[in-house]
CSV table of C-alpha atoms and ligand atoms in Angstrom, one decimal:
chain,number,residue,atom,x,y,z
H,1,UNK,CA,-96.5,-4.6,-40.6
H,2,UNK,CA,-97.3,-0.9,-41.1
H,3,UNK,CA,-97.7,1.3,-38.0
H,4,UNK,CA,-101.4,1.9,-38.5
H,5,UNK,CA,-102.3,-1.8,-38.9
H,6,UNK,CA,-100.0,-2.6,-36.0
H,7,UNK,CA,-101.9,-0.2,-33.8
H,8,UNK,CA,-105.2,-1.7,-34.9
H,9,UNK,CA,-103.9,-5.2,-34.2
H,10,UNK,CA,-102.9,-4.2,-30.7
H,11,UNK,CA,-106.4,-2.7,-30.1
H,12,UNK,CA,-108.5,-5.4,-31.6
H,13,UNK,CA,-106.3,-8.5,-31.2
H,14,UNK,CA,-108.1,-11.5,-32.7
H,15,UNK,CA,-111.3,-9.4,-33.0
H,16,UNK,CA,-112.4,-9.3,-36.6
H,17,UNK,CA,-116.2,-9.5,-36.6
H,18,UNK,CA,-118.5,-7.7,-34.1
H,19,UNK,CA,-122.3,-8.3,-34.3
H,20,UNK,CA,-124.7,-6.1,-32.3
H,21,UNK,CA,-128.4,-6.6,-31.3
H,22,UNK,CA,-129.4,-3.0,-30.8
H,23,UNK,CA,-132.2,-3.5,-28.3
H,24,UNK,CA,-134.0,-1.0,-26.0
H,25,UNK,CA,-135.1,1.8,-28.3
H,26,UNK,CA,-138.7,1.4,-27.4
H,27,UNK,CA,-138.0,1.4,-23.6
H,28,UNK,CA,-135.7,4.3,-23.9
H,29,UNK,CA,-138.4,6.3,-25.5
H,30,UNK,CA,-141.0,5.2,-22.9
H,31,UNK,CA,-138.6,6.2,-20.1
H,32,UNK,CA,-138.3,9.7,-21.6
H,33,UNK,CA,-142.1,10.0,-22.2
H,34,UNK,CA,-141.7,9.9,-25.9
H,35,UNK,CA,-143.3,7.8,-28.7
H,36,UNK,CA,-141.5,4.6,-29.5
H,37,UNK,CA,-140.5,5.8,-33.0
H,38,UNK,CA,-138.5,8.6,-31.3
H,39,UNK,CA,-136.4,5.8,-29.7
H,40,UNK,CA,-135.6,4.3,-33.1
H,41,UNK,CA,-134.6,7.8,-34.4
H,42,UNK,CA,-132.2,8.4,-31.5
H,43,UNK,CA,-131.0,4.8,-32.0
H,44,UNK,CA,-129.8,5.8,-35.4
H,45,UNK,CA,-127.4,8.3,-33.8
H,46,UNK,CA,-126.0,5.5,-31.6
H,47,UNK,CA,-125.6,3.3,-34.7
H,48,UNK,CA,-123.8,6.1,-36.6
H,49,UNK,CA,-121.3,6.8,-33.8
H,50,UNK,CA,-120.8,3.0,-33.2
H,51,UNK,CA,-119.9,2.5,-36.9
H,52,UNK,CA,-117.6,5.5,-36.9
H,53,UNK,CA,-115.8,4.5,-33.6
H,54,UNK,CA,-115.3,0.9,-34.6
H,55,UNK,CA,-114.2,1.8,-38.0
H,56,UNK,CA,-111.9,4.7,-37.3
H,57,UNK,CA,-111.0,4.1,-33.6
H,58,UNK,CA,-110.6,0.4,-33.7
H,59,UNK,CA,-110.2,-0.3,-37.4
H,60,UNK,CA,-112.5,-3.2,-37.1
H,61,UNK,CA,-112.9,-5.2,-40.3
H,62,UNK,CA,-116.5,-6.5,-40.0
H,63,UNK,CA,-119.5,-5.1,-38.2
H,64,UNK,CA,-123.0,-6.5,-38.4
H,65,UNK,CA,-126.0,-4.6,-37.0
H,66,UNK,CA,-129.4,-6.3,-36.3
H,67,UNK,CA,-131.9,-3.8,-37.4
H,68,UNK,CA,-135.1,-5.8,-38.0
H,69,UNK,CA,-135.8,-9.5,-37.5
H,70,UNK,CA,-138.2,-11.6,-39.4
H,71,UNK,CA,-140.2,-11.8,-36.1
H,72,UNK,CA,-140.3,-7.9,-35.9
H,73,UNK,CA,-143.0,-8.0,-38.6
H,74,UNK,CA,-145.4,-8.8,-35.8
H,75,UNK,CA,-145.3,-5.3,-34.4
H,76,UNK,CA,-147.9,-2.7,-35.2
H,77,UNK,CA,-148.1,-1.6,-38.8
H,78,UNK,CA,-147.4,1.9,-37.6
H,79,UNK,CA,-144.2,1.0,-35.9
H,80,UNK,CA,-143.0,-1.3,-38.7
H,81,UNK,CA,-143.7,1.4,-41.3
H,82,UNK,CA,-141.9,4.0,-39.1
H,83,UNK,CA,-138.8,1.8,-38.7
H,84,UNK,CA,-138.6,1.3,-42.4
H,85,UNK,CA,-138.8,5.0,-43.0
H,86,UNK,CA,-136.0,5.5,-40.5
H,87,UNK,CA,-133.9,2.8,-42.3
H,88,UNK,CA,-134.5,4.4,-45.6
H,89,UNK,CA,-133.3,7.7,-44.4
H,90,UNK,CA,-130.3,6.0,-42.7
H,91,UNK,CA,-129.2,4.1,-45.8
H,92,UNK,CA,-129.9,7.1,-48.1
H,93,UNK,CA,-128.4,9.7,-45.8
H,94,UNK,CA,-125.4,7.7,-44.6
H,95,UNK,CA,-124.2,6.0,-47.7
H,96,UNK,CA,-122.0,9.0,-49.0
H,97,UNK,CA,-120.5,9.4,-45.6
H,98,UNK,CA,-119.8,5.6,-45.3
H,99,UNK,CA,-118.3,5.6,-48.8
H,100,UNK,CA,-115.9,8.4,-47.9
H,101,UNK,CA,-114.7,6.4,-44.9
H,102,UNK,CA,-114.1,3.4,-47.1
H,103,UNK,CA,-116.9,1.3,-45.6
H,104,UNK,CA,-118.4,-1.4,-47.8
H,105,UNK,CA,-122.1,-1.9,-47.1
H,106,UNK,CA,-123.9,-5.2,-47.3
H,107,UNK,CA,-127.5,-6.4,-46.7
H,108,UNK,CA,-128.1,-9.6,-44.8
H,109,UNK,CA,-131.6,-11.1,-45.0
H,110,UNK,CA,-134.5,-11.2,-47.4
H,111,UNK,CA,-134.2,-7.9,-49.2
H,112,UNK,CA,-137.1,-8.7,-51.4
H,113,UNK,CA,-139.5,-8.6,-48.3
H,114,UNK,CA,-138.7,-4.9,-47.6
H,115,UNK,CA,-140.5,-2.0,-49.1
H,116,UNK,CA,-139.5,-1.2,-52.7
H,117,UNK,CA,-138.1,2.2,-51.9
H,118,UNK,CA,-135.9,0.8,-49.1
H,119,UNK,CA,-134.7,-2.0,-51.4
H,120,UNK,CA,-133.7,0.7,-53.9
H,121,UNK,CA,-131.8,2.8,-51.4
H,122,UNK,CA,-130.1,-0.3,-50.1
H,123,UNK,CA,-129.1,-1.5,-53.6
H,124,UNK,CA,-127.8,2.0,-54.5
H,125,UNK,CA,-125.6,2.1,-51.3
H,126,UNK,CA,-124.3,-1.5,-51.9
H,127,UNK,CA,-123.3,-0.6,-55.5
H,128,UNK,CA,-121.7,2.7,-54.4
H,129,UNK,CA,-119.5,1.1,-51.8
H,130,UNK,CA,-118.9,-2.3,-53.4
H,131,UNK,CA,-115.2,-1.7,-54.2
H,132,UNK,CA,-114.3,-0.2,-50.8
H,133,UNK,CA,-111.7,-2.0,-48.8
H,134,UNK,CA,-112.3,-0.7,-45.3
H,135,UNK,CA,-114.8,-2.1,-42.8
H,136,UNK,CA,-117.6,-4.3,-44.2
H,137,UNK,CA,-120.8,-3.3,-42.6
H,138,UNK,CA,-123.7,-5.7,-42.7
H,139,UNK,CA,-127.2,-4.3,-42.2
H,140,UNK,CA,-129.4,-7.2,-41.1
H,141,UNK,CA,-132.9,-6.0,-42.0
H,142,UNK,CA,-135.7,-8.6,-42.3
H,143,UNK,CA,-133.1,-11.1,-41.1
H,144,UNK,CA,-133.7,-14.5,-39.4
H,145,UNK,CA,-131.0,-17.0,-38.6
H,146,UNK,CA,-133.2,-20.1,-39.2
H,147,UNK,CA,-134.4,-18.6,-42.5
H,148,UNK,CA,-130.8,-17.9,-43.5
H,149,UNK,CA,-130.0,-21.6,-43.0
H,150,UNK,CA,-133.1,-22.8,-44.9
H,151,UNK,CA,-132.3,-20.4,-47.8
H,152,UNK,CA,-128.7,-21.8,-47.9
H,153,UNK,CA,-130.1,-25.4,-48.0
H,154,UNK,CA,-132.5,-24.5,-50.8
H,155,UNK,CA,-129.7,-23.0,-52.8
H,156,UNK,CA,-127.3,-25.9,-52.2
H,157,UNK,CA,-130.1,-28.3,-53.4
H,158,UNK,CA,-130.9,-26.1,-56.4
H,159,UNK,CA,-127.3,-26.2,-57.5
H,160,UNK,CA,-127.3,-30.0,-57.2
H,161,UNK,CA,-124.3,-30.2,-54.9
H,162,UNK,CA,-123.6,-33.8,-53.9
H,163,UNK,CA,-124.1,-34.5,-50.2
H,164,UNK,CA,-120.5,-35.7,-49.7
H,165,UNK,CA,-119.2,-32.3,-50.9
H,166,UNK,CA,-121.1,-30.4,-48.2
H,167,UNK,CA,-118.9,-29.3,-45.3
H,168,UNK,CA,-118.9,-26.3,-43.0
H,169,UNK,CA,-116.8,-24.2,-45.3
H,170,UNK,CA,-119.0,-24.9,-48.3
H,171,UNK,CA,-122.2,-24.3,-46.2
H,172,UNK,CA,-120.9,-21.0,-45.0
H,173,UNK,CA,-120.4,-19.8,-48.5
H,174,UNK,CA,-124.2,-20.2,-49.1
H,175,UNK,CA,-125.1,-18.0,-46.1
H,176,UNK,CA,-126.0,-14.3,-46.4
H,177,UNK,CA,-122.6,-13.6,-44.7
H,178,UNK,CA,-120.6,-15.3,-47.5
H,179,UNK,CA,-117.0,-14.1,-47.4
H,180,UNK,CA,-117.3,-12.7,-43.8
H,181,UNK,CA,-115.6,-14.5,-40.9
H,182,UNK,CA,-117.6,-16.0,-38.0
H,183,UNK,CA,-118.7,-13.6,-35.3
H,184,UNK,CA,-116.0,-13.1,-32.6
H,185,UNK,CA,-118.0,-10.9,-30.3
H,186,UNK,CA,-121.8,-10.6,-30.1
H,187,UNK,CA,-123.1,-7.7,-28.1
H,188,UNK,CA,-126.7,-7.3,-27.0
H,189,UNK,CA,-127.9,-4.1,-25.3
H,190,UNK,CA,-131.2,-3.6,-23.5
H,191,UNK,CA,-130.9,-6.3,-20.8
H,192,UNK,CA,-132.3,-9.4,-22.4
H,193,UNK,CA,-130.2,-12.5,-22.3
H,194,UNK,CA,-130.9,-14.2,-25.6
H,195,UNK,CA,-129.7,-14.0,-29.2
H,196,UNK,CA,-133.1,-13.9,-30.9
H,197,UNK,CA,-132.3,-15.9,-34.0
H,198,UNK,CA,-129.3,-13.7,-34.9
H,199,UNK,CA,-126.4,-15.2,-36.9
H,200,UNK,CA,-127.0,-18.6,-35.2
H,201,UNK,CA,-124.6,-20.5,-37.4
H,202,UNK,CA,-121.9,-17.7,-37.4
H,203,UNK,CA,-121.9,-17.3,-33.6
H,204,UNK,CA,-121.4,-20.9,-32.6
H,205,UNK,CA,-118.1,-20.0,-31.0
H,206,UNK,CA,-118.7,-16.3,-30.3
H,207,UNK,CA,-118.1,-14.5,-27.1
H,208,UNK,CA,-121.2,-12.9,-25.8
H,209,UNK,CA,-121.5,-9.6,-24.1
H,210,UNK,CA,-124.8,-8.5,-22.6
H,211,UNK,CA,-125.5,-5.1,-21.1
H,212,UNK,CA,-128.5,-3.5,-19.5
H,213,UNK,CA,-127.6,-0.2,-21.2
H,214,UNK,CA,-130.4,0.7,-23.7
H,215,UNK,CA,-129.3,1.1,-27.3
H,216,UNK,CA,-129.7,4.9,-27.5
H,217,UNK,CA,-127.4,5.2,-24.5
H,218,UNK,CA,-124.7,2.9,-25.9
H,219,UNK,CA,-121.8,5.2,-26.5
H,220,UNK,CA,-118.0,5.0,-27.0
H,221,UNK,CA,-117.4,4.3,-23.4
H,222,UNK,CA,-119.7,1.3,-23.5
H,223,UNK,CA,-118.0,0.1,-26.7
H,224,UNK,CA,-114.7,0.3,-24.9
H,225,UNK,CA,-116.1,-1.8,-22.0
H,226,UNK,CA,-117.4,-4.5,-24.3
H,227,UNK,CA,-114.2,-4.8,-26.2
H,228,UNK,CA,-112.2,-4.8,-23.0
H,229,UNK,CA,-114.4,-7.7,-21.7
H,230,UNK,CA,-113.7,-9.5,-25.0
H,231,UNK,CA,-109.9,-9.2,-24.6
H,232,UNK,CA,-110.2,-10.6,-21.1
H,233,UNK,CA,-111.9,-13.8,-22.4
H,234,UNK,CA,-109.9,-16.9,-23.2
H,235,UNK,CA,-111.2,-18.4,-26.4
H,236,UNK,CA,-110.6,-22.1,-26.8
H,237,UNK,CA,-113.0,-23.1,-29.6
H,238,UNK,CA,-113.6,-26.4,-27.8
H,239,UNK,CA,-109.9,-27.1,-27.2
H,240,UNK,CA,-108.0,-26.9,-24.0
M,1,FPP,C1,-134.8,-2.5,-30.9
M,1,FPP,O1,-135.4,-1.8,-30.0
M,1,FPP,C2,-134.7,-1.8,-32.2
M,1,FPP,C3,-135.4,-2.1,-33.3
M,1,FPP,C4,-136.2,-3.3,-33.5
M,1,FPP,C5,-135.3,-1.1,-34.4
M,1,FPP,C6,-134.1,-1.0,-35.3
M,1,FPP,C7,-133.0,-0.2,-34.8
M,1,FPP,C8,-132.7,1.1,-35.1
M,1,FPP,C9,-133.7,2.0,-35.7
M,1,FPP,C10,-131.4,1.6,-34.8
M,1,FPP,C11,-130.6,2.1,-36.0
M,1,FPP,C12,-130.3,1.1,-37.0
M,1,FPP,C13,-129.5,1.2,-38.0
M,1,FPP,C14,-129.1,-0.1,-38.8
M,1,FPP,C15,-128.7,2.4,-38.4
M,1,FPP,P1,-136.9,-2.3,-29.4
M,1,FPP,O2,-137.9,-1.6,-30.2
M,1,FPP,O3,-136.9,-3.8,-29.5
M,1,FPP,O4,-136.8,-1.8,-28.0
M,1,FPP,P2,-137.6,-2.4,-26.7
M,1,FPP,O5,-137.1,-3.8,-26.5
M,1,FPP,O6,-137.2,-1.4,-25.6
M,1,FPP,O7,-139.1,-2.3,-27.1
């Protein structure tokens, strides 16, 4: 094994896929006497530094960020519109930088439900980075775990696959995350103790890490803490 990948292996061990529920932007803004949208804008800086640190520092292979759930559509039109504008700027503004770092961008969810201009930025970024071999970064925008499973069932039926051929491996190939390994570590910031319909199939055997730290305050030190906690867990996948 080459020195670089040996170092990465030592740092991440069995850790291949980290998924993050970036919660607490709104409360962070309120605590600082700022409008909620400001929290999302500062949250982007956290996302950017998290991506960079996990890619360059840890050489992590798969990272999925939960940006917007199908349930988030229930927020005020103002906030939803503001979040989408932020995403558009993130995807547009970060794609060159991600490309240079060898990151491959994917979208997880129902892209067709997002505003046209965001869809276009997303598709451009996906195309630009599709042949990269570094970290695969999944942006879960307009994502819902139950919808993902229903979409997979619909596609399996539409393809006429016989029931006896459907096993876990085949089913996984019909999920938005096709080709990505199951989640090893699921992190949620912002103090809530739930997974909110995020990657519910892929996190069946994940380790969970919950922290009260609000997303805009989640920095490299907090990432180190989460990854250290993961290393201290014993994963048995139902065995002894
Ligand atoms: C959760 O905070 C955050 C969101 C629903 C918005 C999306 C996340 C960002 C803008 C961060 C950057 C994203 C990417 C992919 C680069 P909340 O509004 O639920 O906070 P609250 O629980 O304090 O109200």
